[in-house]
Amino acid sequence: MLVLLENSVRFKRNKYIVNLDTCHSNFYEQNMVLVILCALLLTTLSRCETIDQNNTVCSFNSKCRCWTDQDLRHVDCSNANMTDIPNFPPKTDILNINSNYIEVLQNNSFENLTKLLELDLSHNRLIRIESNAFIGLGKLQKLSLEANRLNYTKESFDTTVLNPLISLLVLNIKHQEILNILPGKMIRKLHYLRNLETDLVSSTEGVAFGKEFSSLAHLTLLKAGTCKLEMVNNNTFIYLPNLEIIHLSGCTLSQFGKGCIFCHLKNFKYLDISKIVCDFTSFKFLALDFKETRIKKINMSETFYNTAYPPFHMFDYLKNSGITEIYMNKNVFVGTHTGATGNIPSTLKTLDFSENFLTLVLFQMRDLLTLNLRQNQLGKMLEKGGYKTPGPIALQNVDLSQNGIHTLLFQVFDGHRNVQTMNLSNNALTDFTPDISEMVKLRFLDLSKNKIKKFSKVMTMQNISRIAKKTNLKIDLSKNILECSCASFTFIQWMHENQDSFYDILSYKCKTENGTIMVLNRLQHIVSMLKKECETYTVLIICISVAIITSLLILSGGLLYRYRWRLRYVYYMTRNRYKRYKQIVENNVYKYNAFISYADEESAFC
């Protein structure tokens, strides 16, 4: 029976496909048991899919991996050393063939993949795509041809190649080996295209996109790959009026032109000009353009390489733009000429100046919610003053980590009534003494990686305990070596009583007077030990103090009694020196001189 079953069933790469001809030809020759077995096997195997359910080797090609995720069937043939396109199962939804050695996409390479949604051909060696290569991909939504060797010529990449992709939403064609301008004729029929990632080249007149691009009515995101722009002006994006997000990160940009650059983009939300190579003097024209531009977010990280002063004047230009986020981190800013920074736009909610060299800032930020000043050099400034003008603020999140802070001015956090997170980690604080009584909404205080030994002020501990009852405040004191001694007993005992307020308290370490490092995973034991030691020392100190005072009193009394007459003599001599009778000095002339002497007991003689 096993032999008959083996003859009636064929296995192909772990996929069980029943040979129905064998089952039917032997139907009348085999016994009823075999019929039942065939029926059961057919019922079970009919549920098998062409693609394995788990992430396993694909049956059709051992170089690929197959799996199903959220009802989408994935095929991953990346890094498989492929030189041509194999046959794929028609039910494939997402196909990844990146990082191979494919040079040519031949006609009808994907004609059976009518249900394909995503195709990744990036990081191959494509030099030519035949005109009908994408036939059958009418449902494709995402195509990546990034990092190939395509040239936008008829021989390499005909303008009609992409026409079958009528459902395409995302096209990534950036970082080609040869820098070319993407022809508008090539993508003008991709009417539903939303995201375009391409290399950018502009002329000296600023033209980068021709009139054909105006047919892309749904295009909202543009991301530059290799990018060389001689000029960015009112001609650059004139035919892409629906853009909302523009990424120009890493572009070599000669200059910004005068006039309306982005102001015609009515739904403009995000501009990324990080890592561009642009002279600061040219940037002023872009800043002026913000007067007429509606924009939500600007990224200028690693943008300014030749100026030490941030473009704070830009704040005034953005006051009517609706701006909500500005990122100017990783530049070379050191501060301002006077320390004043101008008025931050009332709509701005996030401001990031991290990883600069700022030594002095003073923000007027009534409505700002998040301020990131991490990794600057504001330590000396914060010893003497704050980073904001007087008055209440809406600030909720502050990052002052890595600023070389040794101590903080007592009033540095005045007006911080709405702050919820405060990051002071990676500084050189030895104590925490500022007034936080107003920070009644504080939820997380990060003091990790400092040099804090204890909180010396009882008021600080009382304020923290009071706030913690309302907000469930958490404090991070990890990576500090605390002090376990009688001098810090009040602080250690307070920590024990408020353990729930400390983040990961069991990992904290403290140092005893003899130099021993202890982990606070047995805090109760440490408190009891310190209490016993400190009480013993207290009694001893009191006894010694009383003995010393008593001895000094006895010694002083004995000396005073022994030298009492000498001391009395010194007293009267001193008194006589300063209270001697003095001659009356008068200018009157008298006729007679007389000396009168009398005694009280003979006063009745007169």
Coordinates of C-alpha atoms in Angstrom, one line a residue:
M1 CA 0.0 0.0 0.0
L2 CA 2.9 2.4 0.8
V3 CA 4.3 1.7 -2.7
L4 CA 1.0 2.5 -4.3
L5 CA 0.7 5.7 -2.3
E6 CA 4.2 6.7 -3.3
N7 CA 3.3 6.1 -7.0
S8 CA 0.1 8.2 -6.7
V9 CA 1.6 11.3 -5.0
R10 CA 4.5 13.4 -6.3
F11 CA 6.5 15.8 -4.1
K12 CA 8.0 18.9 -5.5
R13 CA 10.3 21.0 -3.3
N14 CA 8.3 20.3 -0.1
K15 CA 5.0 21.1 -1.9
Y16 CA 2.7 18.2 -1.9
I17 CA 0.9 18.1 -5.3
V18 CA -1.2 15.0 -5.9
N19 CA -1.1 13.3 -9.2
L20 CA -4.8 12.9 -9.9
D21 CA -4.2 10.8 -12.9
T22 CA -2.6 8.1 -10.9
C23 CA -5.4 8.2 -8.3
H24 CA -8.1 7.9 -11.0
S25 CA -6.3 5.3 -13.1
N26 CA -6.0 3.0 -10.1
F27 CA -9.4 3.8 -8.6
Y28 CA -11.0 0.5 -9.5
E29 CA -7.9 -1.5 -8.9
Q30 CA -7.1 -0.4 -5.4
N31 CA -9.0 -1.2 -2.3
M32 CA -11.3 1.1 -0.5
V33 CA -8.6 2.1 2.0
L34 CA -6.4 3.6 -0.7
V35 CA -9.4 5.6 -2.0
I36 CA -10.0 7.0 1.5
L37 CA -6.3 7.9 1.9
C38 CA -6.3 9.7 -1.5
A39 CA -9.4 11.6 -0.6
L40 CA -8.0 12.8 2.8
L41 CA -4.7 13.7 1.1
L42 CA -6.5 15.8 -1.5
T43 CA -8.6 17.6 1.1
T44 CA -5.5 18.5 3.1
L45 CA -3.2 19.5 0.3
S46 CA -5.8 21.6 -1.5
R47 CA -5.2 24.2 1.3
C48 CA -1.5 24.5 0.5
E49 CA -0.3 27.7 -1.0
T50 CA 2.3 28.2 -3.6
I51 CA 4.3 30.3 -1.0
D52 CA 5.2 28.8 2.4
Q53 CA 3.4 30.3 5.4
N54 CA 6.6 30.7 7.4
N55 CA 9.9 32.4 6.6
T56 CA 11.5 29.5 4.8
V57 CA 13.3 28.7 1.5
C58 CA 11.0 29.1 -1.4
S59 CA 10.0 26.0 -3.3
F60 CA 10.5 27.6 -6.7
N61 CA 14.0 29.0 -6.0
S62 CA 16.3 28.0 -3.2
K63 CA 18.0 31.4 -3.2
C64 CA 14.8 33.1 -2.1
R65 CA 12.9 33.3 1.2
C66 CA 9.1 33.2 1.4
W67 CA 6.6 34.1 4.1
T68 CA 3.1 35.5 4.6
D69 CA 2.5 38.5 6.8
Q70 CA -1.0 40.1 7.3
D71 CA -2.3 38.2 4.3
L72 CA 0.5 39.6 2.1
R73 CA 2.8 37.1 0.5
H74 CA 6.4 38.1 0.5
V75 CA 9.3 36.9 -1.7
D76 CA 12.8 38.0 -0.8
C77 CA 15.5 37.3 -3.3
S78 CA 17.9 40.0 -2.1
N79 CA 21.7 39.3 -2.1
A80 CA 21.1 36.1 -4.1
N81 CA 23.8 36.6 -6.8
M82 CA 21.1 36.7 -9.5
T83 CA 21.8 37.9 -13.0
D84 CA 18.3 37.6 -14.5
I85 CA 14.7 37.6 -13.3
P86 CA 13.4 34.1 -12.5
N87 CA 9.8 33.0 -12.6
F88 CA 7.8 34.0 -9.5
P89 CA 4.5 32.7 -8.3
P90 CA 1.5 34.7 -9.6
K91 CA 0.2 35.3 -6.1
T92 CA 3.2 37.2 -4.9
D93 CA 2.3 40.6 -3.3
I94 CA 5.7 42.0 -2.3
L95 CA 8.9 41.1 -4.2
N96 CA 12.4 42.1 -3.2
I97 CA 15.2 41.5 -5.7
N98 CA 17.7 44.2 -4.4
S99 CA 21.5 43.9 -4.2
N100 CA 22.0 41.4 -7.1
Y101 CA 23.8 41.6 -10.5
I102 CA 20.9 42.1 -12.9
E103 CA 21.8 44.3 -15.8
V104 CA 18.8 44.1 -18.1
L105 CA 15.1 43.9 -17.5
Q106 CA 13.7 42.1 -20.5
N107 CA 10.2 42.5 -21.9
N108 CA 7.4 40.7 -20.0
S109 CA 9.7 39.9 -17.0
F110 CA 6.8 40.3 -14.6
E111 CA 3.7 39.7 -16.8
N112 CA 2.3 37.0 -14.5
L113 CA 2.6 39.1 -11.3
T114 CA -0.7 40.9 -11.8
K115 CA -1.3 41.1 -8.1
L116 CA 2.1 42.5 -7.2
L117 CA 2.0 45.6 -4.9
E118 CA 5.7 46.4 -4.2
L119 CA 8.8 45.7 -6.3
D120 CA 12.4 46.5 -5.1
L121 CA 15.1 46.4 -7.8
S122 CA 17.5 48.7 -6.0
H123 CA 21.3 48.2 -5.8
N124 CA 21.6 46.1 -9.0
R125 CA 23.6 46.9 -12.1
L126 CA 20.7 47.8 -14.4
I127 CA 21.8 49.6 -17.5
R128 CA 18.7 48.9 -19.7
I129 CA 15.0 48.4 -19.1
E130 CA 13.2 47.2 -22.2
S131 CA 10.0 49.1 -23.1
N132 CA 7.6 46.3 -22.1
A133 CA 9.5 45.1 -19.0
F134 CA 6.7 46.2 -16.6
I135 CA 3.8 44.8 -18.6
G136 CA 1.3 43.1 -16.2
L137 CA 2.1 45.3 -13.1
G138 CA -1.1 47.4 -13.3
K139 CA -1.6 47.1 -9.5
L140 CA 1.9 47.9 -8.5
Q141 CA 2.0 50.7 -5.9
K142 CA 5.7 51.0 -5.0
L143 CA 8.7 50.7 -7.3
S144 CA 12.4 51.1 -6.3
L145 CA 15.1 51.4 -8.9
E146 CA 17.6 53.2 -6.6
A147 CA 21.3 52.8 -7.0
N148 CA 21.6 51.4 -10.6
R149 CA 23.3 52.5 -13.8
L150 CA 20.4 53.8 -15.7
N151 CA 20.7 56.6 -18.2
Y152 CA 17.5 58.4 -19.3
T153 CA 18.0 57.7 -23.0
K154 CA 15.8 55.6 -25.4
E155 CA 18.4 52.8 -25.4
S156 CA 18.6 52.6 -21.6
F157 CA 15.3 53.7 -20.3
D158 CA 12.6 54.6 -22.8
T159 CA 10.1 57.2 -21.8
T160 CA 7.2 54.7 -22.2
V161 CA 8.7 52.1 -19.8
L162 CA 6.7 53.3 -16.8
N163 CA 3.4 53.7 -18.6
P164 CA 1.9 50.3 -17.5
L165 CA 2.3 51.3 -13.8
I166 CA -1.1 53.1 -13.7
S167 CA -1.5 52.5 -9.9
L168 CA 2.0 53.6 -8.9
L169 CA 2.1 55.7 -5.7
V170 CA 5.8 55.6 -4.8
L171 CA 8.7 55.8 -7.2
N172 CA 12.3 55.7 -6.0
I173 CA 14.8 56.2 -8.9
K174 CA 17.5 58.2 -7.1
H175 CA 21.3 57.6 -6.9
Q176 CA 21.9 56.5 -10.5
E177 CA 25.5 56.1 -11.5
I178 CA 25.2 58.9 -14.1
L179 CA 23.6 62.1 -12.8
N180 CA 20.7 63.1 -15.1
I181 CA 17.6 65.2 -15.1
L182 CA 14.5 63.0 -14.9
P183 CA 12.4 63.6 -18.1
G184 CA 8.9 64.6 -17.4
K185 CA 7.7 62.5 -20.3
M186 CA 8.8 59.4 -18.4
I187 CA 6.4 59.9 -15.5
R188 CA 3.7 62.2 -16.8
K189 CA 1.2 59.3 -17.0
L190 CA 1.7 58.3 -13.4
H191 CA -1.3 60.3 -12.4
Y192 CA -1.6 58.8 -8.9
L193 CA 2.0 59.2 -8.0
R194 CA 2.4 60.7 -4.5
N195 CA 6.1 60.2 -3.6
L196 CA 9.0 60.8 -5.9
E197 CA 12.7 60.1 -5.0
T198 CA 15.0 61.2 -7.7
D199 CA 18.3 62.8 -8.5
L200 CA 18.1 66.6 -9.0
V201 CA 19.9 68.9 -11.3
S202 CA 19.0 72.5 -12.0
S203 CA 20.2 75.0 -14.5
T204 CA 21.5 78.4 -13.6
E205 CA 18.0 79.7 -14.2
G206 CA 16.7 77.4 -11.4
V207 CA 14.7 75.0 -13.7
A208 CA 14.7 71.4 -12.4
F209 CA 11.2 70.2 -13.4
G210 CA 9.5 70.8 -16.8
K211 CA 5.9 71.4 -17.6
E212 CA 5.2 67.7 -17.9
F213 CA 5.4 67.4 -14.1
S214 CA 2.3 69.5 -13.7
S215 CA 0.2 66.4 -14.6
L216 CA 1.3 64.9 -11.3
A217 CA -1.6 66.4 -9.4
H218 CA -1.2 64.1 -6.4
L219 CA 2.5 64.4 -5.9
T220 CA 3.1 65.6 -2.3
L221 CA 6.6 64.4 -1.5
L222 CA 9.9 65.1 -3.3
K223 CA 13.1 63.6 -2.0
A224 CA 16.5 64.4 -3.6
G225 CA 19.2 61.7 -4.1
T226 CA 22.3 62.9 -5.8
C227 CA 21.7 66.6 -6.0
K228 CA 23.4 69.5 -7.6
L229 CA 21.4 72.7 -7.8
E230 CA 23.0 75.7 -9.4
M231 CA 20.1 77.9 -8.3
V232 CA 16.9 77.5 -6.3
N233 CA 14.4 80.1 -7.1
N234 CA 10.8 80.7 -8.1
N235 CA 11.3 78.5 -11.2
T236 CA 12.5 75.4 -9.3
F237 CA 9.1 74.0 -8.1
I238 CA 6.7 76.1 -10.1
Y239 CA 5.2 73.0 -11.8
L240 CA 4.8 71.0 -8.6
P241 CA 2.3 73.2 -6.7
N242 CA 0.9 70.4 -4.6
L243 CA 4.2 69.5 -2.8
E244 CA 3.9 69.3 0.9
I245 CA 7.3 67.7 1.8
I246 CA 10.6 68.6 0.2
H247 CA 13.9 66.8 1.2
L248 CA 17.0 68.5 -0.2
S249 CA 19.3 66.9 2.4
G250 CA 22.9 66.6 1.2
C251 CA 22.4 68.8 -1.9
T252 CA 25.2 70.9 -3.3
L253 CA 23.4 74.2 -3.6
S254 CA 25.2 77.2 -5.1
Q255 CA 22.7 79.9 -4.1
F256 CA 19.1 80.8 -3.3
G257 CA 17.5 83.3 -5.6
K258 CA 15.4 86.3 -4.7
G259 CA 11.7 86.2 -4.9
C260 CA 9.1 83.5 -4.2
I261 CA 10.8 80.1 -3.8
F262 CA 8.2 78.1 -1.8
C263 CA 5.4 80.7 -1.3
H264 CA 3.2 79.2 -4.1
L265 CA 3.1 75.8 -2.3
K266 CA -0.2 76.2 -0.6
N267 CA 0.0 73.0 1.5
F268 CA 3.7 73.2 2.3
K269 CA 4.5 71.4 5.6
Y270 CA 8.2 70.3 5.7
L271 CA 11.5 71.5 4.3
D272 CA 14.7 69.5 4.9
I273 CA 17.8 71.4 4.0
S274 CA 20.1 69.5 6.3
K275 CA 23.7 68.8 5.3
I276 CA 23.4 71.1 2.3
V277 CA 26.5 72.9 1.1
C278 CA 25.3 76.5 1.1
D279 CA 27.0 79.9 1.9
F280 CA 25.3 81.7 4.8
T281 CA 25.1 85.0 2.8
S282 CA 22.9 83.2 0.2
F283 CA 20.7 81.8 2.9
K284 CA 19.2 85.2 3.7
F285 CA 17.1 85.1 0.5
L286 CA 15.6 81.8 1.7
A287 CA 14.9 83.4 5.1
L288 CA 13.2 86.3 3.4
D289 CA 11.0 83.9 1.4
F290 CA 9.6 82.6 4.7
K291 CA 7.7 85.8 5.1
E292 CA 5.3 84.7 2.4
T293 CA 5.5 80.9 3.0
R294 CA 3.2 78.7 5.0
I295 CA 5.3 75.9 6.5
K296 CA 5.2 73.7 9.5
K297 CA 8.6 72.1 9.9
I298 CA 12.2 73.1 8.9
N299 CA 15.3 70.9 9.3
M300 CA 18.6 72.8 9.1
S301 CA 20.9 70.3 10.8
E302 CA 24.5 70.4 9.7
T303 CA 23.7 73.3 7.4
F304 CA 25.7 76.2 8.5
Y305 CA 29.4 75.6 8.3
N306 CA 30.8 79.1 8.1
T307 CA 29.0 81.1 10.7
A308 CA 29.2 81.1 14.5
Y309 CA 25.9 83.0 14.9
P310 CA 22.5 81.3 14.5
P311 CA 20.1 83.0 12.1
F312 CA 17.8 84.2 14.8
H313 CA 16.5 86.9 12.5
M314 CA 14.6 84.1 10.8
F315 CA 12.2 83.9 13.7
D316 CA 10.8 87.3 12.8
Y317 CA 10.2 86.2 9.2
L318 CA 8.4 83.0 10.3
K319 CA 6.0 84.7 12.7
N320 CA 3.1 84.4 10.2
S321 CA 4.0 81.1 8.6
G322 CA 2.4 78.8 11.1
I323 CA 5.8 77.1 11.9
T324 CA 5.7 74.4 14.6
E325 CA 9.1 72.8 14.5
I326 CA 12.7 74.0 13.8
Y327 CA 15.8 71.9 14.0
M328 CA 19.2 73.6 13.9
N329 CA 21.3 70.9 15.6
K330 CA 24.8 69.8 14.7
N331 CA 26.0 73.2 13.4
V332 CA 28.9 75.4 14.7
F333 CA 26.9 78.0 16.5
V334 CA 28.5 79.6 19.6
G335 CA 26.0 82.2 20.5
T336 CA 24.9 85.7 19.6
H337 CA 26.6 89.1 19.7
T338 CA 24.5 90.3 22.6
G339 CA 22.8 87.1 23.8
A340 CA 19.3 88.3 22.6
T341 CA 17.6 85.9 20.3
G342 CA 14.5 87.8 19.3
N343 CA 10.9 86.6 19.7
I344 CA 10.2 83.0 18.9
P345 CA 7.1 82.6 16.8
S346 CA 4.0 82.0 18.9
T347 CA 3.1 78.9 16.8
L348 CA 6.5 77.2 17.3
K349 CA 6.3 74.2 19.6
T350 CA 9.7 72.5 19.1
L351 CA 13.1 74.1 18.9
D352 CA 16.3 72.0 18.7
F353 CA 19.7 73.6 19.0
S354 CA 21.5 70.5 20.3
E355 CA 25.1 69.6 19.4
N356 CA 26.3 73.1 18.8
F357 CA 28.8 75.2 20.8
L358 CA 26.4 77.7 22.3
T359 CA 27.6 79.6 25.4
L360 CA 24.9 82.2 25.7
V361 CA 21.2 82.2 24.7
L362 CA 18.2 84.1 25.9
F363 CA 14.9 83.0 24.4
Q364 CA 11.5 84.7 24.5
M365 CA 9.5 81.6 24.3
R366 CA 6.1 82.0 25.9
D367 CA 4.4 79.3 23.8
L368 CA 7.3 76.8 23.1
L369 CA 6.7 73.3 24.4
T370 CA 10.0 71.5 23.7
L371 CA 13.5 72.9 23.9
N372 CA 16.6 70.8 23.1
L373 CA 19.9 72.4 24.1
R374 CA 21.8 69.1 24.6
Q375 CA 25.5 69.0 24.1
N376 CA 26.4 72.7 24.1
Q377 CA 28.6 74.8 26.5
L378 CA 26.0 76.6 28.6
G379 CA 27.4 75.5 32.0
K380 CA 28.8 78.9 33.0
M381 CA 25.8 80.8 31.8
L382 CA 23.4 78.6 33.9
E383 CA 25.5 79.3 37.0
K384 CA 24.6 83.0 36.7
G385 CA 21.3 83.1 34.9
G386 CA 18.7 81.3 32.8
Y387 CA 18.0 80.7 29.1
K388 CA 14.7 82.6 29.0
T389 CA 13.4 86.0 29.6
P390 CA 11.4 86.6 32.8
G391 CA 7.8 85.4 33.0
P392 CA 5.8 82.2 32.9
I393 CA 6.2 79.9 29.9
A394 CA 4.4 76.9 28.5
L395 CA 7.6 74.8 28.2
Q396 CA 7.0 71.1 28.9
N397 CA 10.2 69.3 27.8
V398 CA 13.7 70.6 28.4
D399 CA 17.0 68.9 27.6
L400 CA 20.2 70.5 29.1
S401 CA 22.3 67.4 29.2
Q402 CA 26.0 67.4 28.2
N403 CA 26.5 71.2 28.9
G404 CA 29.3 71.0 31.4
I405 CA 27.1 72.3 34.3
H406 CA 28.7 72.3 37.7
T407 CA 26.1 74.2 39.6
L408 CA 22.7 75.9 38.8
L409 CA 21.4 79.3 39.8
F410 CA 18.8 79.0 42.5
Q411 CA 16.2 80.8 40.4
V412 CA 17.1 79.2 37.0
F413 CA 13.8 77.4 36.7
D414 CA 11.5 80.3 37.6
G415 CA 8.4 80.3 35.6
H416 CA 8.6 76.6 34.6
R417 CA 5.2 75.7 35.9
N418 CA 4.3 73.4 33.0
V419 CA 7.6 71.4 32.6
Q420 CA 7.0 67.7 32.6
T421 CA 10.5 66.3 31.7
M422 CA 13.8 67.9 32.6
N423 CA 17.1 66.3 31.4
L424 CA 20.3 67.3 33.2
S425 CA 22.2 64.1 32.7
N426 CA 25.9 63.9 31.6
N427 CA 26.9 67.1 33.5
A428 CA 29.2 67.7 36.4
L429 CA 26.6 68.5 39.1
T430 CA 27.7 67.6 42.7
D431 CA 24.4 68.7 44.2
F432 CA 21.0 69.7 43.1
T433 CA 20.0 73.0 44.7
P434 CA 17.7 75.1 42.3
D435 CA 14.2 76.0 43.4
I436 CA 11.8 73.6 41.7
S437 CA 8.8 74.6 43.9
E438 CA 7.0 75.9 40.8
M439 CA 7.5 72.7 38.7
V440 CA 4.2 71.2 39.9
K441 CA 3.7 69.1 36.7
L442 CA 7.2 67.6 36.7
R443 CA 7.1 63.8 35.8
F444 CA 10.7 62.9 35.0
L445 CA 13.9 64.5 36.3
D446 CA 17.1 63.0 34.8
L447 CA 20.2 63.6 36.9
S448 CA 22.0 60.5 35.7
K449 CA 25.8 60.5 34.9
N450 CA 26.7 63.4 37.1
K451 CA 28.8 63.7 40.3
I452 CA 26.0 64.0 42.7
K453 CA 26.7 62.8 46.3
K454 CA 23.6 64.0 48.0
F455 CA 20.9 66.6 48.1
S456 CA 22.1 69.0 50.7
K457 CA 19.0 71.1 51.0
V458 CA 16.0 69.7 52.9
M459 CA 13.8 72.1 50.9
T460 CA 14.8 70.3 47.7
M461 CA 13.7 67.0 49.1
Q462 CA 10.5 68.4 50.5
N463 CA 9.6 69.9 47.1
I464 CA 10.3 66.7 45.3
S465 CA 8.2 64.7 47.7
R466 CA 5.3 67.2 47.4
I467 CA 5.4 67.1 43.5
A468 CA 5.7 63.3 43.5
K469 CA 2.4 62.9 45.3
K470 CA 0.6 64.7 42.5
T471 CA 2.5 63.6 39.3
N472 CA 4.1 60.3 40.2
L473 CA 7.5 62.0 39.6
K474 CA 10.4 59.8 38.7
I475 CA 14.1 60.8 39.3
D476 CA 17.0 59.1 37.7
L477 CA 20.2 59.2 39.8
S478 CA 21.9 56.3 38.1
K479 CA 25.6 56.4 37.3
N480 CA 26.2 58.8 40.2
I481 CA 28.4 57.7 43.2
L482 CA 26.3 58.8 46.1
E483 CA 27.6 59.3 49.6
C484 CA 26.8 56.9 52.5
S485 CA 27.9 58.7 55.6
C486 CA 26.4 60.5 58.6
A487 CA 26.6 63.7 56.6
S488 CA 24.3 62.3 54.0
F489 CA 22.1 60.2 56.3
T490 CA 19.1 62.5 55.9
F491 CA 19.3 62.2 52.1
I492 CA 19.7 58.3 52.2
Q493 CA 16.8 58.0 54.6
W494 CA 14.7 60.2 52.5
M495 CA 15.5 58.1 49.4
H496 CA 14.4 55.0 51.4
E497 CA 11.1 56.6 52.3
N498 CA 10.5 57.6 48.7
Q499 CA 11.8 54.6 46.8
D500 CA 9.0 54.7 44.3
S501 CA 10.1 58.1 43.1
F502 CA 13.5 56.9 41.9
Y503 CA 14.1 55.2 38.5
D504 CA 16.0 51.9 38.8
I505 CA 17.0 52.6 42.4
L506 CA 18.3 49.1 43.0
S507 CA 21.3 49.8 40.7
Y508 CA 22.4 53.0 42.5
K509 CA 25.8 52.9 44.2
C510 CA 27.1 54.8 47.2
K511 CA 30.5 55.3 48.8
T512 CA 31.2 54.9 52.5
E513 CA 33.7 56.9 54.5
N514 CA 36.3 54.1 54.3
G515 CA 36.0 54.1 50.5
T516 CA 33.8 51.0 50.1
I517 CA 31.3 51.0 47.2
M518 CA 27.9 49.6 48.0
V519 CA 24.9 48.9 45.8
L520 CA 21.6 50.2 47.1
N521 CA 19.8 46.9 46.5
R522 CA 19.6 46.5 50.3
L523 CA 18.6 50.1 51.1
Q524 CA 16.8 49.2 54.3
H525 CA 20.0 47.6 55.7
I526 CA 22.1 50.5 54.7
V527 CA 19.8 53.0 56.4
S528 CA 19.8 50.9 59.6
M529 CA 23.6 50.6 59.5
L530 CA 24.0 54.4 59.0
K531 CA 21.5 55.1 61.7
K532 CA 23.3 53.0 64.2
E533 CA 26.7 54.4 63.4
C534 CA 25.4 58.0 63.4
E535 CA 23.6 57.6 66.7
T536 CA 26.8 56.2 68.3
Y537 CA 28.8 59.1 67.0
T538 CA 26.1 61.6 68.2
V539 CA 26.3 60.4 71.8
L540 CA 30.1 60.3 71.7
I541 CA 30.3 63.8 70.2
I542 CA 27.9 65.2 72.9
C543 CA 29.9 63.6 75.7
I544 CA 33.2 64.9 74.4
S545 CA 31.8 68.3 73.9
V546 CA 30.4 68.5 77.4
A547 CA 33.7 67.3 78.8
I548 CA 35.7 69.9 76.9
I549 CA 33.4 72.7 77.9
T550 CA 33.4 71.6 81.6
S551 CA 37.2 71.5 81.6
L552 CA 37.5 74.9 80.1
L553 CA 35.1 76.4 82.6
I554 CA 37.0 74.9 85.6
L555 CA 40.4 76.0 84.2
S556 CA 39.1 79.5 83.5
G557 CA 37.6 79.7 87.0
G558 CA 40.9 78.6 88.7
L559 CA 42.9 81.1 86.7
L560 CA 40.5 83.9 87.5
Y561 CA 40.7 83.2 91.3
R562 CA 44.4 82.8 91.4
Y563 CA 45.1 86.1 89.6
R564 CA 42.1 88.0 90.9
W565 CA 44.1 90.9 92.6
R566 CA 46.3 91.3 89.6
L567 CA 43.3 91.5 87.3
R568 CA 41.7 94.0 89.7
Y569 CA 44.8 96.1 89.6
V570 CA 44.9 96.0 85.8
Y571 CA 41.2 96.9 85.7
Y572 CA 41.6 100.1 87.9
M573 CA 44.7 101.2 86.1
T574 CA 43.0 100.9 82.8
R575 CA 40.0 102.7 84.2
N576 CA 42.1 105.5 85.7
R577 CA 43.9 106.0 82.4
Y578 CA 40.8 106.7 80.5
K579 CA 38.7 108.4 83.2
R580 CA 41.3 110.8 84.8
Y581 CA 40.2 114.3 85.9
K582 CA 40.9 116.9 83.3
Q583 CA 41.7 120.6 83.6
I584 CA 38.8 122.9 82.7
V585 CA 39.9 125.1 79.8
E586 CA 38.4 128.6 79.8
N587 CA 39.3 131.9 78.3
N588 CA 37.9 134.0 81.2
V589 CA 40.3 136.2 83.3
Y590 CA 39.6 136.2 87.1
K591 CA 40.9 138.7 89.8
Y592 CA 41.7 136.1 92.4
N593 CA 42.9 132.5 92.5
A594 CA 41.6 130.3 95.3
F595 CA 41.9 126.7 96.3
I596 CA 39.1 125.2 98.4
S597 CA 39.3 122.0 100.3
Y598 CA 36.6 120.4 102.4
A599 CA 35.4 117.3 104.0
D600 CA 31.9 116.0 104.3
E601 CA 32.0 115.6 108.1
E602 CA 32.9 119.3 108.5
S603 CA 30.4 120.7 106.1
A604 CA 28.3 122.2 109.0
F605 CA 31.2 124.7 109.7
C606 CA 29.7 127.0 107.2

